[in-house]
Amino acid sequence: MNQSAVISESDIRPDAVSGTDRQRYRGSAAVLPTRPLPVSLPAFDTWQVLVVESGHRQRELLSEALGRHVHQVTCADTGAKALDVYDQADVVLLGPDLPDIDGLEVCRAIRATCDIPIIVVTDRDSELDCVLALQAGADDYVVKPYGFRELLARMDAVMRRATPRRQGEHIIEHGPLRIDTLTREVQLHNRMIPMSRKEFDLLRLLAANPDSVISREHIMRQVWNDSWSRRTVDTHVSSIRGKLGEKSWILTVRGVGFRIGRA
C-alpha cells in the first residue's frame, strides 16, 4: 500500500475497507463505501494544522503524514503550548489526554476566543465522551484507530463549513507587500519574491501582527520550534530585508524583537 496514504501504526487503521468492515463514525453522519477505496487520495486544500498530542510517536507520525500532503504542521505536546500557538492555525487536531491541562478545557479556551475548527482525535469511544467534546466546542470527533483519508476528509469538511466566515484570511496585505499563506507566495509591487520556508514563516508572522513587536522568543517558538540562536534569527531577518530591497520592511526594536515596517 502507498505509504503516503496511511499511517501504519496501531492508533490509525489502514484506509482500505471492505464491505463487511464498518468504521465507527462520531460527530457527523456518513456512509461507508461497500468496496475498497482507491489508493490515490483526492485533492484537498492546504491548511496550517496544529497537532496537539502528548504521545511523541503518534505526534510524529501524524505530522509526517500531514506534511506529505503539503499541510503546514505545528505540534504541541501540552495544553499550555497549544494555547500559545493556536491563533496561527487554520484547524486544530486535539488529543484530550494532555499532561498539564485537560484537553476539553483547552478546547473551551480556544472556542471562547475564536471559531477556528477543532477536531478531537482520541481513543475514547463512548457516546458520553463524544457529547462532552462537542459541548466543549469541538466541530468533530474522530476515534482511534481511524483511516487517514477519513481524517483528511473530515478536516476538509470542517474547513468548508468555516470558509465563509474565514474567507480571504489567507491573504495578508501590507501596502504593496502581499503574502498568500496558502500558496506560500510573497509579492512586492506585483513582483514575486522567492523566500525560503523559514524566511516565509518569519515574514508572515510579522506581517500578520502589524501593530505588534514580536519578541525573539516568540519567533523562536513559532518559526524554529524552540531550536534557535540569536544569529539564526538575525541572519534570516537580514536575508528578508535584502530580498525586499529595503531594511525598513523589518524594523528592529532594540532589546525586544522585530516588527513589520513599511518601505
mmCIF file of C-alpha atoms in Angstrom:
data_model
loop_
_atom_site.group_PDB
_atom_site.id
_atom_site.type_symbol
_atom_site.label_atom_id
_atom_site.label_comp_id
_atom_site.label_asym_id
_atom_site.label_seq_id
_atom_site.Cartn_x
_atom_site.Cartn_y
_atom_site.Cartn_z
ATOM 1 C CA MET A 1 0.000 0.000 0.000
ATOM 2 C CA ASN A 2 1.141 3.534 -0.754
ATOM 3 C CA GLN A 3 2.873 4.701 2.415
ATOM 4 C CA SER A 4 1.750 8.297 1.848
ATOM 5 C CA ALA A 5 -1.865 7.218 2.082
ATOM 6 C CA VAL A 6 -1.810 5.632 5.522
ATOM 7 C CA ILE A 7 -0.020 5.855 8.842
ATOM 8 C CA SER A 8 0.880 2.277 9.682
ATOM 9 C CA GLU A 9 0.585 2.436 13.454
ATOM 10 C CA SER A 10 -1.981 0.988 15.852
ATOM 11 C CA ASP A 11 -3.673 4.324 16.512
ATOM 12 C CA ILE A 12 -4.606 4.762 12.831
ATOM 13 C CA ARG A 13 -6.206 1.933 10.913
ATOM 14 C CA PRO A 14 -5.481 1.068 7.223
ATOM 15 C CA ASP A 15 -7.540 3.032 4.713
ATOM 16 C CA ALA A 16 -8.709 0.193 2.512
ATOM 17 C CA VAL A 17 -12.000 -1.124 3.894
ATOM 18 C CA SER A 18 -14.213 -3.974 2.789
ATOM 19 C CA GLY A 19 -17.975 -4.152 2.624
ATOM 20 C CA THR A 20 -18.031 -6.126 5.864
ATOM 21 C CA ASP A 21 -15.906 -3.607 7.787
ATOM 22 C CA ARG A 22 -17.765 -0.745 9.441
ATOM 23 C CA GLN A 23 -15.919 2.330 10.716
ATOM 24 C CA ARG A 24 -17.274 3.906 13.882
ATOM 25 C CA TYR A 25 -18.307 7.447 12.950
ATOM 26 C CA ARG A 26 -18.715 10.102 15.632
ATOM 27 C CA GLY A 27 -19.761 13.730 15.354
ATOM 28 C CA SER A 28 -21.307 13.599 11.855
ATOM 29 C CA ALA A 29 -23.340 11.226 9.733
ATOM 30 C CA ALA A 30 -21.539 9.356 6.965
ATOM 31 C CA VAL A 31 -21.955 6.345 4.690
ATOM 32 C CA LEU A 32 -19.066 3.917 4.330
ATOM 33 C CA PRO A 33 -18.265 2.623 0.796
ATOM 34 C CA THR A 34 -19.029 -1.051 0.192
ATOM 35 C CA ARG A 35 -15.773 -1.682 -1.705
ATOM 36 C CA PRO A 36 -12.130 -0.718 -1.014
ATOM 37 C CA LEU A 37 -11.216 2.892 -1.604
ATOM 38 C CA PRO A 38 -8.602 3.638 -4.293
ATOM 39 C CA VAL A 39 -5.061 4.150 -3.055
ATOM 40 C CA SER A 40 -4.739 7.626 -4.556
ATOM 41 C CA LEU A 41 -6.061 10.443 -2.397
ATOM 42 C CA PRO A 42 -8.448 13.142 -3.612
ATOM 43 C CA ALA A 43 -7.154 16.693 -3.798
ATOM 44 C CA PHE A 44 -7.521 18.576 -0.529
ATOM 45 C CA ASP A 45 -6.781 22.194 0.234
ATOM 46 C CA THR A 46 -3.665 23.070 2.181
ATOM 47 C CA TRP A 47 -4.071 24.275 5.767
ATOM 48 C CA GLN A 48 -1.976 25.361 8.703
ATOM 49 C CA VAL A 49 -2.606 22.442 11.090
ATOM 50 C CA LEU A 50 -1.963 22.441 14.835
ATOM 51 C CA VAL A 51 -1.496 18.886 16.162
ATOM 52 C CA VAL A 52 -1.982 18.736 19.936
ATOM 53 C CA GLU A 53 -0.873 15.293 21.104
ATOM 54 C CA SER A 54 1.104 14.206 24.179
ATOM 55 C CA GLY A 55 2.419 10.973 22.641
ATOM 56 C CA HIS A 56 5.677 11.587 20.780
ATOM 57 C CA ARG A 57 5.316 8.717 18.285
ATOM 58 C CA GLN A 58 1.674 9.492 17.459
ATOM 59 C CA ARG A 59 2.513 13.191 17.116
ATOM 60 C CA GLU A 60 5.459 12.433 14.827
ATOM 61 C CA LEU A 61 3.510 10.044 12.594
ATOM 62 C CA LEU A 62 0.567 12.365 12.171
ATOM 63 C CA SER A 63 2.802 15.357 11.491
ATOM 64 C CA GLU A 64 4.758 13.450 8.840
ATOM 65 C CA ALA A 65 1.604 12.164 7.145
ATOM 66 C CA LEU A 66 0.029 15.622 7.030
ATOM 67 C CA GLY A 67 3.289 17.088 5.750
ATOM 68 C CA ARG A 68 3.309 14.630 2.849
ATOM 69 C CA HIS A 69 0.000 16.124 1.798
ATOM 70 C CA VAL A 70 1.516 19.618 1.783
ATOM 71 C CA HIS A 71 -0.135 20.739 5.006
ATOM 72 C CA GLN A 72 1.957 23.027 7.204
ATOM 73 C CA VAL A 73 2.091 21.454 10.665
ATOM 74 C CA THR A 74 2.826 22.853 14.111
ATOM 75 C CA CYS A 75 2.940 20.420 17.039
ATOM 76 C CA ALA A 76 2.222 20.916 20.735
ATOM 77 C CA ASP A 77 2.621 18.266 23.427
ATOM 78 C CA THR A 78 0.937 20.254 26.232
ATOM 79 C CA GLY A 79 -2.182 22.342 26.628
ATOM 80 C CA ALA A 80 -0.119 25.410 27.511
ATOM 81 C CA LYS A 81 1.836 25.211 24.259
ATOM 82 C CA ALA A 82 -1.377 24.714 22.301
ATOM 83 C CA LEU A 83 -2.922 27.833 23.807
ATOM 84 C CA ASP A 84 0.207 29.783 22.940
ATOM 85 C CA VAL A 85 0.165 28.981 19.205
ATOM 86 C CA TYR A 86 -3.393 28.059 18.161
ATOM 87 C CA ASP A 87 -4.073 31.525 16.724
ATOM 88 C CA GLN A 88 -1.627 30.784 13.891
ATOM 89 C CA ALA A 89 -3.511 27.655 12.749
ATOM 90 C CA ASP A 90 -6.419 27.038 10.363
ATOM 91 C CA VAL A 91 -7.546 23.830 12.076
ATOM 92 C CA VAL A 92 -6.685 22.093 15.366
ATOM 93 C CA LEU A 93 -6.367 18.316 15.813
ATOM 94 C CA LEU A 94 -6.746 17.956 19.566
ATOM 95 C CA GLY A 95 -5.879 14.941 21.691
ATOM 96 C CA PRO A 96 -7.732 15.232 25.026
ATOM 97 C CA ASP A 97 -5.119 13.428 27.155
ATOM 98 C CA LEU A 98 -2.545 16.137 27.902
ATOM 99 C CA PRO A 99 -0.087 16.218 30.825
ATOM 100 C CA ASP A 100 -0.927 19.701 32.115
ATOM 101 C CA ILE A 101 -4.426 20.804 31.096
ATOM 102 C CA ASP A 102 -7.419 18.627 30.256
ATOM 103 C CA GLY A 103 -7.930 18.653 26.503
ATOM 104 C CA LEU A 104 -11.567 19.681 26.802
ATOM 105 C CA GLU A 105 -10.508 22.721 28.840
ATOM 106 C CA VAL A 106 -8.113 23.605 26.025
ATOM 107 C CA CYS A 107 -11.000 23.220 23.591
ATOM 108 C CA ARG A 108 -13.219 25.531 25.659
ATOM 109 C CA ALA A 109 -10.458 28.126 25.996
ATOM 110 C CA ILE A 110 -9.870 28.219 22.233
ATOM 111 C CA ARG A 111 -13.577 28.333 21.453
ATOM 112 C CA ALA A 112 -14.067 31.226 23.875
ATOM 113 C CA THR A 113 -11.774 33.410 21.780
ATOM 114 C CA CYS A 114 -12.299 32.298 18.171
ATOM 115 C CA ASP A 115 -14.184 29.970 15.827
ATOM 116 C CA ILE A 116 -11.199 28.016 14.483
ATOM 117 C CA PRO A 117 -12.269 24.437 13.581
ATOM 118 C CA ILE A 118 -11.327 21.833 16.208
ATOM 119 C CA ILE A 119 -11.346 18.065 15.661
ATOM 120 C CA VAL A 120 -10.876 15.902 18.752
ATOM 121 C CA VAL A 121 -8.778 12.812 17.949
ATOM 122 C CA THR A 122 -8.945 10.218 20.709
ATOM 123 C CA ASP A 123 -9.227 6.572 21.724
ATOM 124 C CA ARG A 124 -12.187 7.394 23.980
ATOM 125 C CA ASP A 125 -15.080 5.770 22.121
ATOM 126 C CA SER A 126 -18.046 6.250 24.452
ATOM 127 C CA GLU A 127 -21.056 8.324 23.474
ATOM 128 C CA LEU A 128 -20.600 10.462 26.606
ATOM 129 C CA ASP A 129 -17.011 11.363 25.663
ATOM 130 C CA CYS A 130 -18.174 12.382 22.198
ATOM 131 C CA VAL A 131 -21.020 14.504 23.592
ATOM 132 C CA LEU A 132 -18.739 16.236 26.114
ATOM 133 C CA ALA A 133 -16.215 17.101 23.398
ATOM 134 C CA LEU A 134 -18.885 18.545 21.111
ATOM 135 C CA GLN A 135 -20.364 20.503 24.018
ATOM 136 C CA ALA A 136 -16.890 21.878 24.784
ATOM 137 C CA GLY A 137 -16.809 23.370 21.293
ATOM 138 C CA ALA A 138 -15.296 20.669 19.075
ATOM 139 C CA ASP A 139 -16.526 20.590 15.472
ATOM 140 C CA ASP A 140 -15.930 16.866 15.018
ATOM 141 C CA TYR A 141 -14.818 13.774 16.914
ATOM 142 C CA VAL A 142 -12.603 11.006 15.494
ATOM 143 C CA VAL A 143 -11.960 7.738 17.328
ATOM 144 C CA LYS A 144 -8.707 5.764 17.024
ATOM 145 C CA PRO A 145 -7.983 3.673 15.067
ATOM 146 C CA TYR A 146 -9.078 5.683 12.040
ATOM 147 C CA GLY A 147 -8.296 5.841 8.331
ATOM 148 C CA PHE A 148 -6.001 8.714 7.398
ATOM 149 C CA ARG A 149 -8.127 9.539 4.354
ATOM 150 C CA GLU A 150 -11.118 9.804 6.656
ATOM 151 C CA LEU A 151 -9.233 12.323 8.791
ATOM 152 C CA LEU A 152 -8.310 14.369 5.692
ATOM 153 C CA ALA A 153 -11.938 14.310 4.579
ATOM 154 C CA ARG A 154 -13.151 15.447 7.988
ATOM 155 C CA MET A 155 -10.602 18.271 8.022
ATOM 156 C CA ASP A 156 -11.777 19.310 4.577
ATOM 157 C CA ALA A 157 -15.422 19.172 5.717
ATOM 158 C CA VAL A 158 -14.944 21.370 8.793
ATOM 159 C CA MET A 159 -12.880 23.824 6.773
ATOM 160 C CA ARG A 160 -15.577 24.039 4.093
ATOM 161 C CA ARG A 161 -18.036 24.982 6.812
ATOM 162 C CA ALA A 162 -15.570 27.501 8.226
ATOM 163 C CA THR A 163 -14.532 29.059 4.911
ATOM 164 C CA PRO A 164 -17.442 31.526 4.569
ATOM 165 C CA ARG A 165 -16.526 33.189 7.869
ATOM 166 C CA ARG A 166 -12.761 32.950 7.248
ATOM 167 C CA GLN A 167 -12.757 33.744 3.515
ATOM 168 C CA GLY A 168 -9.776 35.824 2.450
ATOM 169 C CA GLU A 169 -7.906 35.420 5.739
ATOM 170 C CA HIS A 170 -5.100 33.602 3.946
ATOM 171 C CA ILE A 171 -4.127 36.832 2.195
ATOM 172 C CA ILE A 172 -2.047 39.334 4.190
ATOM 173 C CA GLU A 173 -1.608 42.716 2.529
ATOM 174 C CA HIS A 174 0.683 45.378 3.910
ATOM 175 C CA GLY A 175 0.926 48.248 1.456
ATOM 176 C CA PRO A 176 2.489 46.867 -1.749
ATOM 177 C CA LEU A 177 3.501 43.676 0.102
ATOM 178 C CA ARG A 178 1.162 40.718 -0.465
ATOM 179 C CA ILE A 179 1.558 37.386 1.345
ATOM 180 C CA ASP A 180 -0.531 34.326 0.426
ATOM 181 C CA THR A 181 -0.383 31.853 3.313
ATOM 182 C CA LEU A 182 -1.974 29.034 1.286
ATOM 183 C CA THR A 183 0.355 29.125 -1.719
ATOM 184 C CA ARG A 184 3.222 30.498 0.421
ATOM 185 C CA GLU A 185 3.936 33.185 -2.158
ATOM 186 C CA VAL A 186 5.241 36.697 -1.486
ATOM 187 C CA GLN A 187 4.715 39.558 -3.917
ATOM 188 C CA LEU A 188 6.051 43.112 -3.710
ATOM 189 C CA HIS A 189 4.678 45.641 -6.207
ATOM 190 C CA ASN A 190 3.177 42.630 -8.062
ATOM 191 C CA ARG A 191 6.635 41.047 -8.400
ATOM 192 C CA MET A 192 7.190 37.550 -6.985
ATOM 193 C CA ILE A 193 9.808 37.445 -4.224
ATOM 194 C CA PRO A 194 11.391 33.998 -3.612
ATOM 195 C CA MET A 195 11.512 33.018 0.050
ATOM 196 C CA SER A 196 12.870 30.016 1.887
ATOM 197 C CA ARG A 197 10.482 28.176 4.211
ATOM 198 C CA LYS A 198 11.804 29.849 7.357
ATOM 199 C CA GLU A 199 12.010 33.280 5.729
ATOM 200 C CA PHE A 200 8.373 32.991 4.682
ATOM 201 C CA ASP A 201 7.255 31.867 8.145
ATOM 202 C CA LEU A 202 9.118 34.738 9.814
ATOM 203 C CA LEU A 203 7.782 37.383 7.404
ATOM 204 C CA ARG A 204 4.234 36.045 7.698
ATOM 205 C CA LEU A 205 4.429 36.147 11.498
ATOM 206 C CA LEU A 206 5.488 39.791 11.478
ATOM 207 C CA ALA A 207 3.036 40.874 8.766
ATOM 208 C CA ALA A 208 0.112 39.133 10.480
ATOM 209 C CA ASN A 209 0.753 41.273 13.569
ATOM 210 C CA PRO A 210 1.365 44.737 12.047
ATOM 211 C CA ASP A 211 0.795 46.670 15.273
ATOM 212 C CA SER A 212 2.915 44.447 17.489
ATOM 213 C CA VAL A 213 6.574 43.995 18.317
ATOM 214 C CA ILE A 214 7.351 40.268 18.098
ATOM 215 C CA SER A 215 9.967 39.094 20.558
ATOM 216 C CA ARG A 216 12.821 36.829 19.551
ATOM 217 C CA GLU A 217 11.442 34.217 21.965
ATOM 218 C CA HIS A 218 8.055 34.212 20.205
ATOM 219 C CA ILE A 219 9.754 33.999 16.807
ATOM 220 C CA MET A 220 11.766 31.092 18.183
ATOM 221 C CA ARG A 221 8.637 29.174 19.178
ATOM 222 C CA GLN A 222 6.673 29.927 16.019
ATOM 223 C CA VAL A 223 9.332 29.507 13.342
ATOM 224 C CA TRP A 224 12.069 27.287 14.807
ATOM 225 C CA ASN A 225 10.131 25.266 17.403
ATOM 226 C CA ASP A 226 12.476 26.332 20.223
ATOM 227 C CA SER A 227 15.641 25.356 18.291
ATOM 228 C CA TRP A 228 17.311 28.651 17.527
ATOM 229 C CA SER A 229 20.042 31.169 18.172
ATOM 230 C CA ARG A 230 20.153 34.949 18.035
ATOM 231 C CA ARG A 231 22.414 34.680 14.995
ATOM 232 C CA THR A 232 19.898 32.453 13.176
ATOM 233 C CA VAL A 233 17.059 34.941 13.641
ATOM 234 C CA ASP A 234 19.190 37.937 12.687
ATOM 235 C CA THR A 235 20.531 36.164 9.600
ATOM 236 C CA HIS A 236 17.021 35.412 8.343
ATOM 237 C CA VAL A 237 15.853 38.969 9.054
ATOM 238 C CA SER A 238 18.822 40.308 7.077
ATOM 239 C CA SER A 239 18.070 37.960 4.178
ATOM 240 C CA ILE A 240 14.408 39.028 4.031
ATOM 241 C CA ARG A 241 15.394 42.699 4.074
ATOM 242 C CA GLY A 242 17.765 42.073 1.182
ATOM 243 C CA LYS A 243 15.115 40.298 -0.881
ATOM 244 C CA LEU A 244 12.536 43.034 -0.233
ATOM 245 C CA GLY A 245 15.123 45.666 -1.127
ATOM 246 C CA GLU A 246 14.708 47.884 1.942
ATOM 247 C CA LYS A 247 15.829 47.475 5.558
ATOM 248 C CA SER A 248 12.738 49.407 6.646
ATOM 249 C CA TRP A 249 10.456 46.457 5.830
ATOM 250 C CA ILE A 250 11.548 44.826 9.108
ATOM 251 C CA LEU A 251 12.317 47.159 11.984
ATOM 252 C CA THR A 252 14.480 46.162 14.939
ATOM 253 C CA VAL A 253 13.163 47.188 18.346
ATOM 254 C CA ARG A 254 16.320 47.088 20.404
ATOM 255 C CA GLY A 255 16.206 44.735 23.364
ATOM 256 C CA VAL A 256 12.775 43.369 22.397
ATOM 257 C CA GLY A 257 12.494 41.958 18.890
ATOM 258 C CA PHE A 258 11.131 42.964 15.490
ATOM 259 C CA ARG A 259 8.053 44.427 13.846
ATOM 260 C CA ILE A 260 6.908 44.820 10.280
ATOM 261 C CA GLY A 261 7.729 48.198 8.756
ATOM 262 C CA ARG A 262 6.925 49.959 5.529
ATOM 263 C CA ALA A 263 9.256 50.836 2.688
#
